[in-house]
């Protein structure tokens, strides 16, 4: 079958073509998406869906945003890619915005979340080597249910048997500590620790917010042993929680923060934000990427950042997020255990597996994603409106009565 004339293919043909030509690593819903508008998206057969997955917490401004499209088109007509052999203005302008609005002094751009964490691992190792030359300081601490990515370094910090088993040996010297357990910190974080990686709100692990007291205790312990504190805000950062950063609420600042998913509203980008002390250990040639920080993606990311960082935008996320949480809590079903989260990053934990709910969601015009076996993860575009929350609740309530 030729797949060159995409527009003329039926959904059945596209799904068969995928099976034939694409590595079978994704269990996809049987939907071929064609176009979107805001929170709505349509499949090629014309069915409409409300998108509560947003490309897994990516499409912060929704689909087919006109402002993003204009910036993208204008930049594409000027300059798309240069590599990092040269300077370009969009990269520097984006870095200025990120540092002006965070703890960070400097930025290194990447192309994805896992790459941002790979870079943070390397920076942490080098920081320890330079600053503690006589200590064997190579350990990295992560937490139960963490998700930091699929490449070999990030995978080692993602303690899930199903993800790790086939790929051992992994990066050594990783210590897994219990999440939100202050009493356990002293045993797990020691003089041998070079960095501690944590998601201020765990995403894939089931939408578990870190206790602000836990983050404060982590900061103190990292200072005691000379370890870097790394916040992985790939999923919870940039407005998702209703604050600009997931850690804003607790007032604790990291040494390194990684970003990705929503940063360019759907184009691939990641970023590692660091203090000057961390930046100082990285010299010419220590790290690099051909594509990262290109003018096209950075111009779009600057536009996305300007819109998300506006106080009124963040207030909207908080209001609609609180409304979504309330409305979900009102659902009277014995299948629901708890509803938790912050802003528009909400997890509904069920007593049962969520896969059938996600499948029925498709039949009821909802795009949904899970987080582990029992948790439905609601991470819609941040432009979601309360009326769309009402539609979600009505449809989920209906689905639950059929289970
Ligand atoms: C917290 C966190 N870190 C890292 C990643 C990996 O990002 P990517 O899929 O862009 O490599 C994810 C992806 O879900 C994530 O949620």
PDB file of N, CA and C and ligand atoms in Angstrom, residues 56-58 111-117 146-151 154 158 198-205 232-236 258-261 269-270 345 377, ligand 1:
ATOM      1  N   UNK A  56      -0.515  14.570  25.998  1.00  0.00           N
ATOM      2  CA  UNK A  56       0.116  14.319  27.307  1.00  0.00           C
ATOM      3  C   UNK A  56       0.705  15.618  27.876  1.00  0.00           C
ATOM      4  N   UNK A  57      -0.212  16.522  28.194  1.00  0.00           N
ATOM      5  CA  UNK A  57       0.138  17.778  28.894  1.00  0.00           C
ATOM      6  C   UNK A  57       1.027  18.703  28.054  1.00  0.00           C
ATOM      7  N   UNK A  58       0.811  18.687  26.752  1.00  0.00           N
ATOM      8  CA  UNK A  58       1.660  19.492  25.870  1.00  0.00           C
ATOM      9  C   UNK A  58       0.938  20.717  25.300  1.00  0.00           C
ATOM     10  N   UNK A 111      15.738  18.997  23.035  1.00  0.00           N
ATOM     11  CA  UNK A 111      14.610  18.745  22.129  1.00  0.00           C
ATOM     12  C   UNK A 111      13.449  18.014  22.773  1.00  0.00           C
ATOM     13  N   UNK A 112      13.616  17.571  24.015  1.00  0.00           N
ATOM     14  CA  UNK A 112      12.574  16.768  24.674  1.00  0.00           C
ATOM     15  C   UNK A 112      12.824  16.764  26.170  1.00  0.00           C
ATOM     16  N   UNK A 113      11.880  16.164  26.908  1.00  0.00           N
ATOM     17  CA  UNK A 113      12.005  16.098  28.353  1.00  0.00           C
ATOM     18  C   UNK A 113      13.117  15.167  28.797  1.00  0.00           C
ATOM     19  N   UNK A 114      13.167  14.009  28.172  1.00  0.00           N
ATOM     20  CA  UNK A 114      14.185  13.046  28.601  1.00  0.00           C
ATOM     21  C   UNK A 114      15.578  13.589  28.338  1.00  0.00           C
ATOM     22  N   UNK A 115      15.729  14.301  27.232  1.00  0.00           N
ATOM     23  CA  UNK A 115      17.043  14.898  26.931  1.00  0.00           C
ATOM     24  C   UNK A 115      17.399  15.980  27.941  1.00  0.00           C
ATOM     25  N   UNK A 116      16.396  16.715  28.403  1.00  0.00           N
ATOM     26  CA  UNK A 116      16.662  17.737  29.417  1.00  0.00           C
ATOM     27  C   UNK A 116      17.186  17.057  30.684  1.00  0.00           C
ATOM     28  N   UNK A 117      16.575  15.923  31.047  1.00  0.00           N
ATOM     29  CA  UNK A 117      17.048  15.220  32.249  1.00  0.00           C
ATOM     30  C   UNK A 117      18.420  14.585  32.035  1.00  0.00           C
ATOM     31  N   UNK A 146       8.568   7.809  40.336  1.00  0.00           N
ATOM     32  CA  UNK A 146       9.048   8.914  39.497  1.00  0.00           C
ATOM     33  C   UNK A 146       9.010   8.522  38.030  1.00  0.00           C
ATOM     34  N   UNK A 147       8.879   9.535  37.177  1.00  0.00           N
ATOM     35  CA  UNK A 147       9.059   9.320  35.742  1.00  0.00           C
ATOM     36  C   UNK A 147       9.921  10.457  35.214  1.00  0.00           C
ATOM     37  N   UNK A 148      11.114  10.089  34.721  1.00  0.00           N
ATOM     38  CA  UNK A 148      12.004  11.126  34.202  1.00  0.00           C
ATOM     39  C   UNK A 148      12.345  10.919  32.731  1.00  0.00           C
ATOM     40  N   UNK A 149      11.848   9.838  32.114  1.00  0.00           N
ATOM     41  CA  UNK A 149      12.070   9.668  30.677  1.00  0.00           C
ATOM     42  C   UNK A 149      12.559   8.281  30.312  1.00  0.00           C
ATOM     43  N   UNK A 150      12.812   8.080  29.011  1.00  0.00           N
ATOM     44  CA  UNK A 150      13.056   6.739  28.471  1.00  0.00           C
ATOM     45  C   UNK A 150      14.479   6.513  27.980  1.00  0.00           C
ATOM     46  N   UNK A 151      15.307   7.560  27.913  1.00  0.00           N
ATOM     47  CA  UNK A 151      16.688   7.330  27.484  1.00  0.00           C
ATOM     48  C   UNK A 151      17.476   6.790  28.677  1.00  0.00           C
ATOM     49  N   UNK A 154      17.858   8.889  32.100  1.00  0.00           N
ATOM     50  CA  UNK A 154      16.536   9.203  32.671  1.00  0.00           C
ATOM     51  C   UNK A 154      15.804   7.926  33.059  1.00  0.00           C
ATOM     52  N   UNK A 158      13.854   6.258  36.638  1.00  0.00           N
ATOM     53  CA  UNK A 158      12.420   5.976  36.496  1.00  0.00           C
ATOM     54  C   UNK A 158      12.169   4.553  36.995  1.00  0.00           C
ATOM     55  N   UNK A 198      13.515  15.276  41.432  1.00  0.00           N
ATOM     56  CA  UNK A 198      12.127  15.115  41.885  1.00  0.00           C
ATOM     57  C   UNK A 198      11.174  15.924  41.011  1.00  0.00           C
ATOM     58  N   UNK A 199       9.990  15.355  40.759  1.00  0.00           N
ATOM     59  CA  UNK A 199       8.912  16.103  40.103  1.00  0.00           C
ATOM     60  C   UNK A 199       8.113  16.776  41.221  1.00  0.00           C
ATOM     61  N   UNK A 200       7.992  18.099  41.228  1.00  0.00           N
ATOM     62  CA  UNK A 200       7.173  18.752  42.262  1.00  0.00           C
ATOM     63  C   UNK A 200       5.723  18.277  42.278  1.00  0.00           C
ATOM     64  N   UNK A 201       5.204  17.880  41.120  1.00  0.00           N
ATOM     65  CA  UNK A 201       3.961  17.094  41.091  1.00  0.00           C
ATOM     66  C   UNK A 201       4.250  15.902  40.193  1.00  0.00           C
ATOM     67  N   UNK A 202       4.234  14.697  40.770  1.00  0.00           N
ATOM     68  CA  UNK A 202       4.492  13.517  39.939  1.00  0.00           C
ATOM     69  C   UNK A 202       3.354  13.349  38.933  1.00  0.00           C
ATOM     70  N   UNK A 203       3.710  13.140  37.680  1.00  0.00           N
ATOM     71  CA  UNK A 203       2.700  13.029  36.631  1.00  0.00           C
ATOM     72  C   UNK A 203       2.342  11.589  36.321  1.00  0.00           C
ATOM     73  N   UNK A 204       3.176  10.959  35.546  1.00  0.00           N
ATOM     74  CA  UNK A 204       2.955   9.576  35.097  1.00  0.00           C
ATOM     75  C   UNK A 204       2.778   8.613  36.276  1.00  0.00           C
ATOM     76  N   UNK A 205       3.408   8.940  37.405  1.00  0.00           N
ATOM     77  CA  UNK A 205       3.311   8.081  38.593  1.00  0.00           C
ATOM     78  C   UNK A 205       1.955   8.147  39.279  1.00  0.00           C
ATOM     79  N   UNK A 232      12.249  18.320  38.172  1.00  0.00           N
ATOM     80  CA  UNK A 232      11.790  17.937  36.840  1.00  0.00           C
ATOM     81  C   UNK A 232      10.381  18.503  36.677  1.00  0.00           C
ATOM     82  N   UNK A 233      10.315  19.616  35.956  1.00  0.00           N
ATOM     83  CA  UNK A 233       9.014  20.273  35.722  1.00  0.00           C
ATOM     84  C   UNK A 233       8.594  20.093  34.267  1.00  0.00           C
ATOM     85  N   UNK A 234       9.044  18.992  33.686  1.00  0.00           N
ATOM     86  CA  UNK A 234       8.696  18.699  32.292  1.00  0.00           C
ATOM     87  C   UNK A 234       7.176  18.658  32.112  1.00  0.00           C
ATOM     88  N   UNK A 235       6.479  18.090  33.105  1.00  0.00           N
ATOM     89  CA  UNK A 235       5.026  17.982  33.004  1.00  0.00           C
ATOM     90  C   UNK A 235       4.300  19.042  33.846  1.00  0.00           C
ATOM     91  N   UNK A 236       4.791  19.317  35.042  1.00  0.00           N
ATOM     92  CA  UNK A 236       4.036  20.192  35.947  1.00  0.00           C
ATOM     93  C   UNK A 236       4.408  21.660  35.798  1.00  0.00           C
ATOM     94  N   UNK A 258      14.230  21.193  34.897  1.00  0.00           N
ATOM     95  CA  UNK A 258      14.060  20.764  33.508  1.00  0.00           C
ATOM     96  C   UNK A 258      12.630  21.033  33.061  1.00  0.00           C
ATOM     97  N   UNK A 259      12.499  21.455  31.810  1.00  0.00           N
ATOM     98  CA  UNK A 259      11.197  21.776  31.209  1.00  0.00           C
ATOM     99  C   UNK A 259      11.098  21.085  29.855  1.00  0.00           C
ATOM    100  N   UNK A 260       9.878  20.920  29.373  1.00  0.00           N
ATOM    101  CA  UNK A 260       9.709  20.447  27.992  1.00  0.00           C
ATOM    102  C   UNK A 260       8.270  20.631  27.552  1.00  0.00           C
ATOM    103  N   UNK A 261       7.454  19.635  27.794  1.00  0.00           N
ATOM    104  CA  UNK A 261       6.142  19.460  27.159  1.00  0.00           C
ATOM    105  C   UNK A 261       5.453  20.726  26.616  1.00  0.00           C
ATOM    106  N   UNK A 269      10.647  20.669  22.154  1.00  0.00           N
ATOM    107  CA  UNK A 269      11.684  21.492  22.800  1.00  0.00           C
ATOM    108  C   UNK A 269      11.815  21.040  24.250  1.00  0.00           C
ATOM    109  N   UNK A 270      12.982  21.216  24.808  1.00  0.00           N
ATOM    110  CA  UNK A 270      13.191  21.019  26.236  1.00  0.00           C
ATOM    111  C   UNK A 270      14.176  22.075  26.699  1.00  0.00           C
ATOM    112  N   UNK A 345      -3.921  19.844  36.397  1.00  0.00           N
ATOM    113  CA  UNK A 345      -3.181  18.577  36.446  1.00  0.00           C
ATOM    114  C   UNK A 345      -3.876  17.755  37.525  1.00  0.00           C
ATOM    115  N   UNK A 377      -5.686  10.615  34.222  1.00  0.00           N
ATOM    116  CA  UNK A 377      -4.915  11.861  34.336  1.00  0.00           C
ATOM    117  C   UNK A 377      -5.561  12.907  33.432  1.00  0.00           C
TER     118      UNK A 377
HETATM  119  C1  LIG B   1       8.056  14.530  34.575  1.00  0.00           C
HETATM  120  C2  LIG B   1       8.537  14.052  33.237  1.00  0.00           C
HETATM  121  N1  LIG B   1       9.842  14.050  32.967  1.00  0.00           N
HETATM  122  C3  LIG B   1      10.311  13.654  31.786  1.00  0.00           C
HETATM  123  C4  LIG B   1       9.469  13.197  30.795  1.00  0.00           C
HETATM  124  C5  LIG B   1      10.024  12.757  29.478  1.00  0.00           C
HETATM  125  O1  LIG B   1       9.704  13.694  28.490  1.00  0.00           O
HETATM  126  P1  LIG B   1       9.773  13.296  26.948  1.00  0.00           P
HETATM  127  O2  LIG B   1       8.685  12.331  26.681  1.00  0.00           O
HETATM  128  O3  LIG B   1       9.610  14.613  26.234  1.00  0.00           O
HETATM  129  O4  LIG B   1      11.122  12.713  26.711  1.00  0.00           O
HETATM  130  C6  LIG B   1       8.094  13.167  31.031  1.00  0.00           C
HETATM  131  C7  LIG B   1       7.173  12.665  30.007  1.00  0.00           C
HETATM  132  O5  LIG B   1       6.058  12.268  30.254  1.00  0.00           O
HETATM  133  C8  LIG B   1       7.610  13.607  32.286  1.00  0.00           C
HETATM  134  O6  LIG B   1       6.301  13.588  32.569  1.00  0.00           O
END
